[in-house]
């Protein structure tokens, strides 16, 4: 085996609230000490991560590994991913979780943690009981009017955080593997969000900074954000922190997406001179000790079947609660066109910050159509190259 001094990993564990970086850094350091191979971690936003991976087929420049949400498995051709052999991980991870990082019938990634779903966090100083409906949450606007408490805040620049509003109006961003944004359900969800912002019930705050900061300071009654933030909020708020299911809206259930988060291998890295070292690293990440670190240290849900069973026998009610919430979620679609839906929704939500719901919807649809055309052109070019 050729000696390699360093492996590079791209990831998006950014922002003060994402304590997952603590476990990733710890595992990487332990691996380096044991095997004598350095791990270089390069952090970027989720949007930057997606764009950087998409560019690999043109630039040829990328990391040995990337820690990504499972829907980025569909970037297989754009990122020139290696195919993962079954023996690397199928004795550790159940087929159900492995499927989250399969694309076109091939395993293109290795899940490390699962969950990644949205949760309602609320401040118990303002709510005697867990609010189960939107109406209960916004009632805080009258109860605490003198204190100028914002009833609920969400990062509406992130389309992932918008999904519960869309599902509460029976919408979904994809149909038959393609973006499906030009719908009455999408219009209704955008109109609802706009109306709630106009009356001051809902405020959009940056998810990595102001959303968490103002919630911790007691300026916001409740927030909707990812389960990956739970550990950070519990450290900061202690007994003030409440955790619950997403609230119903006008009696309708709100549903979050879910996914695994795992490792993909850009630029066919498993077939490179680094391939055996990369496989060593993956097996190291999946051993029982390192999988349990995600649960014990940052209260994330590990992908290992053995460790999941062990957690059922541990006194960790908070983690059990987050696992139970996962059962009601819908997995992120793994499709090359999902990126068009994300970019389209991002564009529309950005427009909604300054305009009206109708304009936001038009922006959303037109942007997604343009991205779909780009994807189709790329896929057609790939087919022509294979024929030649």
mmCIF file of C-alpha atoms in Angstrom:
data_model
loop_
_atom_site.group_PDB
_atom_site.id
_atom_site.type_symbol
_atom_site.label_atom_id
_atom_site.label_comp_id
_atom_site.label_asym_id
_atom_site.label_seq_id
_atom_site.Cartn_x
_atom_site.Cartn_y
_atom_site.Cartn_z
ATOM 1 C CA UNK A 1 0.000 0.000 0.000
ATOM 2 C CA UNK A 2 1.390 3.374 -1.020
ATOM 3 C CA UNK A 3 1.893 5.699 1.945
ATOM 4 C CA UNK A 4 -0.454 8.711 1.945
ATOM 5 C CA UNK A 5 0.165 11.551 4.358
ATOM 6 C CA UNK A 6 -3.214 13.314 4.250
ATOM 7 C CA UNK A 7 -6.825 12.807 3.219
ATOM 8 C CA UNK A 8 -9.193 15.727 2.591
ATOM 9 C CA UNK A 9 -12.868 15.811 3.596
ATOM 10 C CA UNK A 10 -15.393 18.493 2.614
ATOM 11 C CA UNK A 11 -18.271 18.980 5.060
ATOM 12 C CA UNK A 12 -20.947 21.471 6.101
ATOM 13 C CA UNK A 13 -20.939 21.229 9.902
ATOM 14 C CA UNK A 14 -20.747 25.010 10.104
ATOM 15 C CA UNK A 15 -22.175 27.490 12.582
ATOM 16 C CA UNK A 16 -21.785 27.602 16.353
ATOM 17 C CA UNK A 17 -24.871 25.488 16.913
ATOM 18 C CA UNK A 18 -23.735 22.484 14.910
ATOM 19 C CA UNK A 19 -21.845 20.590 17.599
ATOM 20 C CA UNK A 20 -21.465 17.592 15.267
ATOM 21 C CA UNK A 21 -18.117 19.047 14.233
ATOM 22 C CA UNK A 22 -16.790 18.116 17.685
ATOM 23 C CA UNK A 23 -17.285 14.405 17.029
ATOM 24 C CA UNK A 24 -16.004 14.576 13.463
ATOM 25 C CA UNK A 25 -12.828 16.334 14.595
ATOM 26 C CA UNK A 26 -12.335 13.856 17.438
ATOM 27 C CA UNK A 27 -12.719 10.816 15.161
ATOM 28 C CA UNK A 28 -10.349 12.317 12.591
ATOM 29 C CA UNK A 29 -7.726 13.045 15.240
ATOM 30 C CA UNK A 30 -7.970 9.514 16.665
ATOM 31 C CA UNK A 31 -7.617 8.040 13.180
ATOM 32 C CA UNK A 32 -4.562 10.176 12.487
ATOM 33 C CA UNK A 33 -2.929 9.072 15.728
ATOM 34 C CA UNK A 34 -3.614 5.414 15.060
ATOM 35 C CA UNK A 35 -2.772 5.247 11.359
ATOM 36 C CA UNK A 36 -0.373 8.146 10.881
ATOM 37 C CA UNK A 37 -2.504 9.750 8.184
ATOM 38 C CA UNK A 38 -3.656 13.350 8.548
ATOM 39 C CA UNK A 39 -7.262 14.361 7.878
ATOM 40 C CA UNK A 40 -7.805 17.836 6.456
ATOM 41 C CA UNK A 41 -11.332 19.106 7.092
ATOM 42 C CA UNK A 42 -12.653 21.849 4.793
ATOM 43 C CA UNK A 43 -15.950 23.407 5.884
ATOM 44 C CA UNK A 44 -18.451 25.256 3.692
ATOM 45 C CA UNK A 45 -22.154 26.080 3.661
ATOM 46 C CA UNK A 46 -24.567 23.447 2.401
ATOM 47 C CA UNK A 47 -25.140 25.499 -0.766
ATOM 48 C CA UNK A 48 -21.399 25.857 -1.376
ATOM 49 C CA UNK A 49 -20.904 22.145 -0.783
ATOM 50 C CA UNK A 50 -23.483 21.240 -3.397
ATOM 51 C CA UNK A 51 -22.118 23.675 -5.959
ATOM 52 C CA UNK A 52 -18.519 22.549 -5.364
ATOM 53 C CA UNK A 53 -19.416 18.888 -5.861
ATOM 54 C CA UNK A 54 -21.381 19.685 -9.017
ATOM 55 C CA UNK A 55 -18.320 21.393 -10.496
ATOM 56 C CA UNK A 56 -16.028 18.380 -10.073
ATOM 57 C CA UNK A 57 -16.931 16.817 -13.432
ATOM 58 C CA UNK A 58 -15.610 19.962 -15.134
ATOM 59 C CA UNK A 59 -12.705 20.953 -12.907
ATOM 60 C CA UNK A 60 -11.515 17.516 -11.825
ATOM 61 C CA UNK A 61 -10.706 19.116 -8.477
ATOM 62 C CA UNK A 62 -12.201 17.754 -5.307
ATOM 63 C CA UNK A 63 -11.577 16.028 -1.978
ATOM 64 C CA UNK A 64 -10.977 12.384 -1.230
ATOM 65 C CA UNK A 65 -14.290 12.323 0.651
ATOM 66 C CA UNK A 66 -17.287 14.577 1.253
ATOM 67 C CA UNK A 67 -19.652 14.394 4.241
ATOM 68 C CA UNK A 68 -23.050 15.120 2.642
ATOM 69 C CA UNK A 69 -26.817 14.759 3.150
ATOM 70 C CA UNK A 70 -28.086 11.630 1.417
ATOM 71 C CA UNK A 71 -29.905 13.454 -1.393
ATOM 72 C CA UNK A 72 -26.502 14.514 -2.745
ATOM 73 C CA UNK A 73 -26.061 10.859 -3.700
ATOM 74 C CA UNK A 74 -27.788 11.905 -6.910
ATOM 75 C CA UNK A 75 -24.716 14.028 -7.795
ATOM 76 C CA UNK A 76 -23.009 10.752 -8.695
ATOM 77 C CA UNK A 77 -22.071 11.784 -12.242
ATOM 78 C CA UNK A 78 -21.423 15.435 -11.480
ATOM 79 C CA UNK A 79 -19.095 14.546 -8.596
ATOM 80 C CA UNK A 80 -17.675 11.454 -10.306
ATOM 81 C CA UNK A 81 -18.413 9.323 -7.241
ATOM 82 C CA UNK A 82 -16.854 5.920 -6.669
ATOM 83 C CA UNK A 83 -19.216 2.972 -6.301
ATOM 84 C CA UNK A 84 -19.038 1.459 -2.802
ATOM 85 C CA UNK A 85 -18.499 -2.288 -2.501
ATOM 86 C CA UNK A 86 -20.983 -4.058 -0.217
ATOM 87 C CA UNK A 87 -18.330 -5.534 2.018
ATOM 88 C CA UNK A 88 -17.227 -2.059 3.128
ATOM 89 C CA UNK A 89 -20.311 -1.439 5.250
ATOM 90 C CA UNK A 90 -23.245 -3.827 4.759
ATOM 91 C CA UNK A 91 -22.267 -5.861 7.843
ATOM 92 C CA UNK A 92 -22.704 -2.728 9.977
ATOM 93 C CA UNK A 93 -25.559 -0.713 8.451
ATOM 94 C CA UNK A 94 -29.057 -2.024 7.720
ATOM 95 C CA UNK A 95 -30.272 -2.201 4.138
ATOM 96 C CA UNK A 96 -32.979 0.364 4.914
ATOM 97 C CA UNK A 97 -30.428 3.010 5.900
ATOM 98 C CA UNK A 98 -27.991 2.001 3.142
ATOM 99 C CA UNK A 99 -30.743 2.662 0.592
ATOM 100 C CA UNK A 100 -30.714 6.340 1.527
ATOM 101 C CA UNK A 101 -27.362 6.664 -0.274
ATOM 102 C CA UNK A 102 -28.100 4.471 -3.258
ATOM 103 C CA UNK A 103 -28.599 5.940 -6.696
ATOM 104 C CA UNK A 104 -29.590 4.138 -9.891
ATOM 105 C CA UNK A 105 -29.278 0.847 -8.054
ATOM 106 C CA UNK A 106 -25.716 1.472 -6.893
ATOM 107 C CA UNK A 107 -24.293 2.290 -3.461
ATOM 108 C CA UNK A 108 -22.598 5.663 -3.903
ATOM 109 C CA UNK A 109 -22.196 6.659 -0.256
ATOM 110 C CA UNK A 110 -21.822 5.286 3.273
ATOM 111 C CA UNK A 111 -24.318 6.611 5.860
ATOM 112 C CA UNK A 112 -22.657 7.650 9.122
ATOM 113 C CA UNK A 113 -25.582 9.234 10.997
ATOM 114 C CA UNK A 114 -29.283 9.380 10.274
ATOM 115 C CA UNK A 115 -32.156 11.701 11.159
ATOM 116 C CA UNK A 116 -31.481 15.227 9.885
ATOM 117 C CA UNK A 117 -35.148 16.124 10.424
ATOM 118 C CA UNK A 118 -36.791 19.322 11.608
ATOM 119 C CA UNK A 119 -38.019 19.728 15.181
ATOM 120 C CA UNK A 120 -39.984 22.311 17.153
ATOM 121 C CA UNK A 121 -37.913 23.809 19.974
ATOM 122 C CA UNK A 122 -39.803 25.984 22.438
ATOM 123 C CA UNK A 123 -38.995 27.990 25.552
ATOM 124 C CA UNK A 124 -40.723 26.557 28.629
ATOM 125 C CA UNK A 125 -40.673 30.006 30.240
ATOM 126 C CA UNK A 126 -43.409 30.966 27.780
ATOM 127 C CA UNK A 127 -45.296 27.696 27.361
ATOM 128 C CA UNK A 128 -46.656 25.603 30.237
ATOM 129 C CA UNK A 129 -47.161 22.683 27.866
ATOM 130 C CA UNK A 130 -45.726 21.698 24.503
ATOM 131 C CA UNK A 131 -47.580 23.700 21.828
ATOM 132 C CA UNK A 132 -48.985 21.246 19.305
ATOM 133 C CA UNK A 133 -50.552 23.719 16.879
ATOM 134 C CA UNK A 134 -49.567 26.900 15.093
ATOM 135 C CA UNK A 135 -52.473 28.631 16.814
ATOM 136 C CA UNK A 136 -51.085 27.783 20.260
ATOM 137 C CA UNK A 137 -47.680 29.142 19.306
ATOM 138 C CA UNK A 138 -48.837 32.473 17.906
ATOM 139 C CA UNK A 139 -51.136 33.005 20.885
ATOM 140 C CA UNK A 140 -47.914 34.074 22.603
ATOM 141 C CA UNK A 141 -48.117 37.296 20.569
ATOM 142 C CA UNK A 142 -50.963 38.505 22.789
ATOM 143 C CA UNK A 143 -49.770 36.905 26.020
ATOM 144 C CA UNK A 144 -46.287 38.456 25.918
ATOM 145 C CA UNK A 145 -47.043 41.593 23.894
ATOM 146 C CA UNK A 146 -45.443 43.958 26.413
ATOM 147 C CA UNK A 147 -42.148 42.040 26.205
ATOM 148 C CA UNK A 148 -42.047 42.090 22.380
ATOM 149 C CA UNK A 149 -41.469 38.349 22.215
ATOM 150 C CA UNK A 150 -41.453 36.906 18.685
ATOM 151 C CA UNK A 151 -43.830 33.898 18.736
ATOM 152 C CA UNK A 152 -41.903 31.758 16.249
ATOM 153 C CA UNK A 153 -38.856 32.109 14.010
ATOM 154 C CA UNK A 154 -37.487 30.000 11.145
ATOM 155 C CA UNK A 155 -34.647 30.427 8.663
ATOM 156 C CA UNK A 156 -36.789 30.906 5.562
ATOM 157 C CA UNK A 157 -33.774 31.447 3.343
ATOM 158 C CA UNK A 158 -33.189 27.699 3.689
ATOM 159 C CA UNK A 159 -35.742 25.809 1.611
ATOM 160 C CA UNK A 160 -35.379 22.723 3.829
ATOM 161 C CA UNK A 161 -37.006 24.735 6.632
ATOM 162 C CA UNK A 162 -39.912 25.628 4.348
ATOM 163 C CA UNK A 163 -40.923 22.008 3.708
ATOM 164 C CA UNK A 164 -43.230 21.710 6.796
ATOM 165 C CA UNK A 165 -45.324 24.615 5.514
ATOM 166 C CA UNK A 166 -45.614 23.015 2.104
ATOM 167 C CA UNK A 167 -46.575 19.607 3.506
ATOM 168 C CA UNK A 168 -49.180 21.160 5.796
ATOM 169 C CA UNK A 169 -50.970 22.247 2.615
ATOM 170 C CA UNK A 170 -50.578 18.704 1.188
ATOM 171 C CA UNK A 171 -47.750 19.744 -1.122
ATOM 172 C CA UNK A 172 -44.443 18.100 -2.009
ATOM 173 C CA UNK A 173 -41.602 19.594 -4.090
ATOM 174 C CA UNK A 174 -41.146 16.581 -6.406
ATOM 175 C CA UNK A 175 -43.364 14.412 -8.586
ATOM 176 C CA UNK A 176 -42.120 11.460 -10.633
ATOM 177 C CA UNK A 177 -38.513 12.474 -9.959
ATOM 178 C CA UNK A 178 -38.958 16.050 -11.231
ATOM 179 C CA UNK A 179 -39.553 19.403 -9.483
ATOM 180 C CA UNK A 180 -43.259 20.039 -8.934
ATOM 181 C CA UNK A 181 -43.392 23.631 -7.723
ATOM 182 C CA UNK A 182 -46.086 25.108 -9.963
ATOM 183 C CA UNK A 183 -48.959 23.962 -7.752
ATOM 184 C CA UNK A 184 -51.816 25.411 -5.773
ATOM 185 C CA UNK A 185 -50.360 23.806 -2.657
ATOM 186 C CA UNK A 186 -47.110 25.751 -3.115
ATOM 187 C CA UNK A 187 -49.029 28.987 -3.655
ATOM 188 C CA UNK A 188 -51.051 28.368 -0.494
ATOM 189 C CA UNK A 189 -47.934 27.658 1.579
ATOM 190 C CA UNK A 190 -46.180 30.808 0.347
ATOM 191 C CA UNK A 191 -49.305 32.909 1.014
ATOM 192 C CA UNK A 192 -49.568 31.512 4.532
ATOM 193 C CA UNK A 193 -45.936 32.287 5.318
ATOM 194 C CA UNK A 194 -46.289 35.807 3.884
ATOM 195 C CA UNK A 195 -49.433 36.491 5.947
ATOM 196 C CA UNK A 196 -47.803 35.274 9.165
ATOM 197 C CA UNK A 197 -44.767 37.449 8.549
ATOM 198 C CA UNK A 198 -46.908 40.504 7.838
ATOM 199 C CA UNK A 199 -48.778 40.258 11.160
ATOM 200 C CA UNK A 200 -45.531 39.626 13.044
ATOM 201 C CA UNK A 201 -46.241 36.068 14.158
ATOM 202 C CA UNK A 202 -43.388 34.595 12.109
ATOM 203 C CA UNK A 203 -39.907 36.053 11.641
ATOM 204 C CA UNK A 204 -37.135 34.736 9.401
ATOM 205 C CA UNK A 205 -33.711 34.692 11.097
ATOM 206 C CA UNK A 206 -30.353 33.320 9.974
ATOM 207 C CA UNK A 207 -30.240 29.696 11.097
ATOM 208 C CA UNK A 208 -26.583 29.636 12.109
ATOM 209 C CA UNK A 209 -26.555 32.863 14.116
ATOM 210 C CA UNK A 210 -29.570 35.031 14.991
ATOM 211 C CA UNK A 211 -32.124 32.198 15.085
ATOM 212 C CA UNK A 212 -30.302 30.374 17.846
ATOM 213 C CA UNK A 213 -28.981 33.454 19.603
ATOM 214 C CA UNK A 214 -32.344 35.194 19.981
ATOM 215 C CA UNK A 215 -34.065 31.973 21.006
ATOM 216 C CA UNK A 216 -31.492 31.324 23.734
ATOM 217 C CA UNK A 217 -31.766 34.932 24.933
ATOM 218 C CA UNK A 218 -35.528 34.551 25.355
ATOM 219 C CA UNK A 219 -36.489 36.909 22.539
ATOM 220 C CA UNK A 220 -38.255 34.148 20.546
ATOM 221 C CA UNK A 221 -40.835 31.747 21.926
ATOM 222 C CA UNK A 222 -40.247 28.858 19.531
ATOM 223 C CA UNK A 223 -38.131 27.944 16.529
ATOM 224 C CA UNK A 224 -38.221 25.237 13.890
ATOM 225 C CA UNK A 225 -34.807 23.915 12.995
ATOM 226 C CA UNK A 226 -32.872 20.670 12.641
ATOM 227 C CA UNK A 227 -32.508 17.947 15.261
ATOM 228 C CA UNK A 228 -28.754 18.410 14.882
ATOM 229 C CA UNK A 229 -29.068 21.633 16.930
ATOM 230 C CA UNK A 230 -30.615 19.909 19.963
ATOM 231 C CA UNK A 231 -27.346 19.199 21.748
ATOM 232 C CA UNK A 232 -26.197 22.826 21.471
ATOM 233 C CA UNK A 233 -29.528 24.237 22.660
ATOM 234 C CA UNK A 234 -29.673 21.865 25.617
ATOM 235 C CA UNK A 235 -26.198 22.972 26.683
ATOM 236 C CA UNK A 236 -27.225 26.624 26.516
ATOM 237 C CA UNK A 237 -30.787 26.487 27.866
ATOM 238 C CA UNK A 238 -30.970 23.491 30.170
ATOM 239 C CA UNK A 239 -34.448 23.034 31.649
ATOM 240 C CA UNK A 240 -35.829 26.017 29.730
ATOM 241 C CA UNK A 241 -35.667 23.993 26.500
ATOM 242 C CA UNK A 242 -38.719 22.137 25.268
ATOM 243 C CA UNK A 243 -38.734 19.792 22.297
ATOM 244 C CA UNK A 244 -41.776 18.706 20.340
ATOM 245 C CA UNK A 245 -43.272 17.600 17.075
ATOM 246 C CA UNK A 246 -43.845 20.118 14.316
ATOM 247 C CA UNK A 247 -47.067 22.047 14.963
ATOM 248 C CA UNK A 248 -50.212 21.469 12.972
ATOM 249 C CA UNK A 249 -51.362 24.372 10.785
ATOM 250 C CA UNK A 250 -55.116 24.935 10.639
ATOM 251 C CA UNK A 251 -55.526 21.380 11.889
ATOM 252 C CA UNK A 252 -53.288 19.903 9.187
ATOM 253 C CA UNK A 253 -50.165 17.891 9.979
ATOM 254 C CA UNK A 254 -46.768 19.365 9.103
ATOM 255 C CA UNK A 255 -44.173 16.843 7.983
ATOM 256 C CA UNK A 256 -40.404 17.197 7.782
ATOM 257 C CA UNK A 257 -38.019 15.568 5.386
ATOM 258 C CA UNK A 258 -35.340 13.290 6.790
ATOM 259 C CA UNK A 259 -32.094 11.884 5.499
ATOM 260 C CA UNK A 260 -28.898 10.191 6.443
ATOM 261 C CA UNK A 261 -25.612 12.066 6.410
ATOM 262 C CA UNK A 262 -22.668 10.133 5.092
ATOM 263 C CA UNK A 263 -19.505 9.929 3.063
ATOM 264 C CA UNK A 264 -19.261 10.012 -0.738
ATOM 265 C CA UNK A 265 -16.054 9.562 -2.712
ATOM 266 C CA UNK A 266 -15.569 12.192 -5.444
ATOM 267 C CA UNK A 267 -13.235 11.779 -8.402
ATOM 268 C CA UNK A 268 -13.368 7.981 -8.116
ATOM 269 C CA UNK A 269 -11.223 8.261 -4.986
ATOM 270 C CA UNK A 270 -11.846 4.672 -3.872
ATOM 271 C CA UNK A 271 -10.081 3.512 -7.025
ATOM 272 C CA UNK A 272 -7.146 5.880 -6.496
ATOM 273 C CA UNK A 273 -3.835 5.243 -4.717
ATOM 274 C CA UNK A 274 -5.611 6.496 -1.566
ATOM 275 C CA UNK A 275 -8.416 3.944 -1.840
ATOM 276 C CA UNK A 276 -7.248 1.509 0.843
ATOM 277 C CA UNK A 277 -6.577 4.316 3.328
ATOM 278 C CA UNK A 278 -10.031 5.747 2.644
ATOM 279 C CA UNK A 279 -11.594 2.351 3.337
ATOM 280 C CA UNK A 280 -9.629 2.159 6.594
ATOM 281 C CA UNK A 281 -11.068 5.518 7.583
ATOM 282 C CA UNK A 282 -14.648 4.439 6.803
ATOM 283 C CA UNK A 283 -14.347 1.246 8.842
ATOM 284 C CA UNK A 284 -12.847 3.329 11.659
ATOM 285 C CA UNK A 285 -15.803 5.741 11.572
ATOM 286 C CA UNK A 286 -18.235 2.831 11.690
ATOM 287 C CA UNK A 287 -16.747 0.972 14.644
ATOM 288 C CA UNK A 288 -18.984 0.776 17.715
ATOM 289 C CA UNK A 289 -16.950 3.215 19.778
ATOM 290 C CA UNK A 290 -16.973 5.981 17.195
ATOM 291 C CA UNK A 291 -20.615 5.444 16.247
ATOM 292 C CA UNK A 292 -21.615 5.730 19.913
ATOM 293 C CA UNK A 293 -19.791 9.062 20.138
ATOM 294 C CA UNK A 294 -22.452 10.652 17.896
ATOM 295 C CA UNK A 295 -25.148 9.628 20.372
ATOM 296 C CA UNK A 296 -23.313 10.165 23.661
ATOM 297 C CA UNK A 297 -21.571 13.443 22.863
ATOM 298 C CA UNK A 298 -23.861 15.349 20.481
ATOM 299 C CA UNK A 299 -27.115 13.344 20.605
ATOM 300 C CA UNK A 300 -27.178 12.465 16.935
ATOM 301 C CA UNK A 301 -28.578 9.185 15.623
ATOM 302 C CA UNK A 302 -25.852 6.735 14.477
ATOM 303 C CA UNK A 303 -26.249 4.596 11.350
ATOM 304 C CA UNK A 304 -24.827 1.391 12.865
ATOM 305 C CA UNK A 305 -27.492 -1.261 13.530
ATOM 306 C CA UNK A 306 -25.593 -2.625 16.540
ATOM 307 C CA UNK A 307 -25.211 0.798 18.144
ATOM 308 C CA UNK A 308 -28.863 1.629 17.492
ATOM 309 C CA UNK A 309 -29.816 -1.504 19.429
ATOM 310 C CA UNK A 310 -27.485 -0.521 22.254
ATOM 311 C CA UNK A 311 -29.164 2.896 22.488
ATOM 312 C CA UNK A 312 -32.526 1.253 23.177
ATOM 313 C CA UNK A 313 -31.092 -0.010 26.464
ATOM 314 C CA UNK A 314 -29.534 3.293 27.518
ATOM 315 C CA UNK A 315 -31.193 5.955 29.631
ATOM 316 C CA UNK A 316 -31.240 8.668 26.984
ATOM 317 C CA UNK A 317 -34.855 9.884 26.702
ATOM 318 C CA UNK A 318 -33.955 12.932 24.623
ATOM 319 C CA UNK A 319 -32.328 10.848 21.920
ATOM 320 C CA UNK A 320 -35.199 8.352 22.026
ATOM 321 C CA UNK A 321 -37.609 11.236 21.475
ATOM 322 C CA UNK A 322 -35.660 12.442 18.434
ATOM 323 C CA UNK A 323 -35.594 8.901 17.030
ATOM 324 C CA UNK A 324 -39.369 8.565 17.496
ATOM 325 C CA UNK A 325 -39.949 11.849 15.664
ATOM 326 C CA UNK A 326 -37.979 10.464 12.754
ATOM 327 C CA UNK A 327 -40.650 7.796 12.238
ATOM 328 C CA UNK A 328 -43.137 10.395 10.967
ATOM 329 C CA UNK A 329 -40.781 11.995 8.428
ATOM 330 C CA UNK A 330 -40.485 11.463 4.675
ATOM 331 C CA UNK A 331 -37.023 10.657 3.225
ATOM 332 C CA UNK A 332 -35.493 13.237 0.899
ATOM 333 C CA UNK A 333 -35.951 12.160 -2.729
ATOM 334 C CA UNK A 334 -32.702 10.972 -4.308
ATOM 335 C CA UNK A 335 -32.960 12.382 -7.827
ATOM 336 C CA UNK A 336 -30.583 14.398 -10.030
ATOM 337 C CA UNK A 337 -33.404 16.925 -10.361
ATOM 338 C CA UNK A 338 -33.802 17.492 -6.604
ATOM 339 C CA UNK A 339 -31.148 20.205 -6.787
ATOM 340 C CA UNK A 340 -33.416 22.116 -9.193
ATOM 341 C CA UNK A 341 -36.213 22.018 -6.622
ATOM 342 C CA UNK A 342 -33.886 23.254 -3.863
ATOM 343 C CA UNK A 343 -32.452 26.096 -5.959
ATOM 344 C CA UNK A 344 -35.915 27.060 -7.188
ATOM 345 C CA UNK A 345 -37.357 27.174 -3.680
ATOM 346 C CA UNK A 346 -34.348 29.129 -2.408
ATOM 347 C CA UNK A 347 -34.844 31.719 -5.154
ATOM 348 C CA UNK A 348 -38.557 32.028 -4.404
ATOM 349 C CA UNK A 349 -38.050 32.347 -0.655
ATOM 350 C CA UNK A 350 -35.398 34.996 -1.225
ATOM 351 C CA UNK A 351 -37.924 36.918 -3.330
ATOM 352 C CA UNK A 352 -40.521 36.521 -0.577
ATOM 353 C CA UNK A 353 -38.228 38.442 1.802
ATOM 354 C CA UNK A 354 -38.948 41.588 -0.211
ATOM 355 C CA UNK A 355 -41.965 40.863 -2.400
ATOM 356 C CA UNK A 356 -45.301 39.108 -2.498
ATOM 357 C CA UNK A 357 -46.221 35.437 -2.578
ATOM 358 C CA UNK A 358 -47.218 35.535 -6.257
ATOM 359 C CA UNK A 359 -43.886 37.009 -7.325
ATOM 360 C CA UNK A 360 -42.047 34.538 -5.111
ATOM 361 C CA UNK A 361 -43.891 31.651 -6.701
ATOM 362 C CA UNK A 362 -43.110 32.820 -10.232
ATOM 363 C CA UNK A 363 -39.446 33.197 -9.334
ATOM 364 C CA UNK A 364 -39.424 29.737 -7.761
ATOM 365 C CA UNK A 365 -40.918 28.018 -10.800
ATOM 366 C CA UNK A 366 -38.875 29.833 -13.452
ATOM 367 C CA UNK A 367 -35.610 29.241 -11.598
ATOM 368 C CA UNK A 368 -36.322 25.523 -11.210
ATOM 369 C CA UNK A 369 -37.188 25.223 -14.919
ATOM 370 C CA UNK A 370 -33.861 26.802 -15.870
ATOM 371 C CA UNK A 371 -31.907 24.420 -13.626
ATOM 372 C CA UNK A 372 -33.789 21.401 -15.006
ATOM 373 C CA UNK A 373 -32.748 22.437 -18.519
ATOM 374 C CA UNK A 374 -29.104 22.588 -17.419
ATOM 375 C CA UNK A 375 -29.321 19.152 -15.819
ATOM 376 C CA UNK A 376 -30.960 17.648 -18.896
ATOM 377 C CA UNK A 377 -28.249 19.088 -21.121
ATOM 378 C CA UNK A 378 -25.555 17.587 -18.903
ATOM 379 C CA UNK A 379 -27.237 14.171 -18.759
ATOM 380 C CA UNK A 380 -27.698 14.145 -22.545
ATOM 381 C CA UNK A 381 -24.036 14.979 -23.024
ATOM 382 C CA UNK A 382 -23.120 12.110 -20.728
ATOM 383 C CA UNK A 383 -25.237 9.705 -22.789
ATOM 384 C CA UNK A 384 -23.595 10.881 -26.023
ATOM 385 C CA UNK A 385 -20.125 10.351 -24.542
ATOM 386 C CA UNK A 386 -21.061 6.810 -23.509
ATOM 387 C CA UNK A 387 -22.317 6.032 -27.030
ATOM 388 C CA UNK A 388 -19.085 7.320 -28.569
#
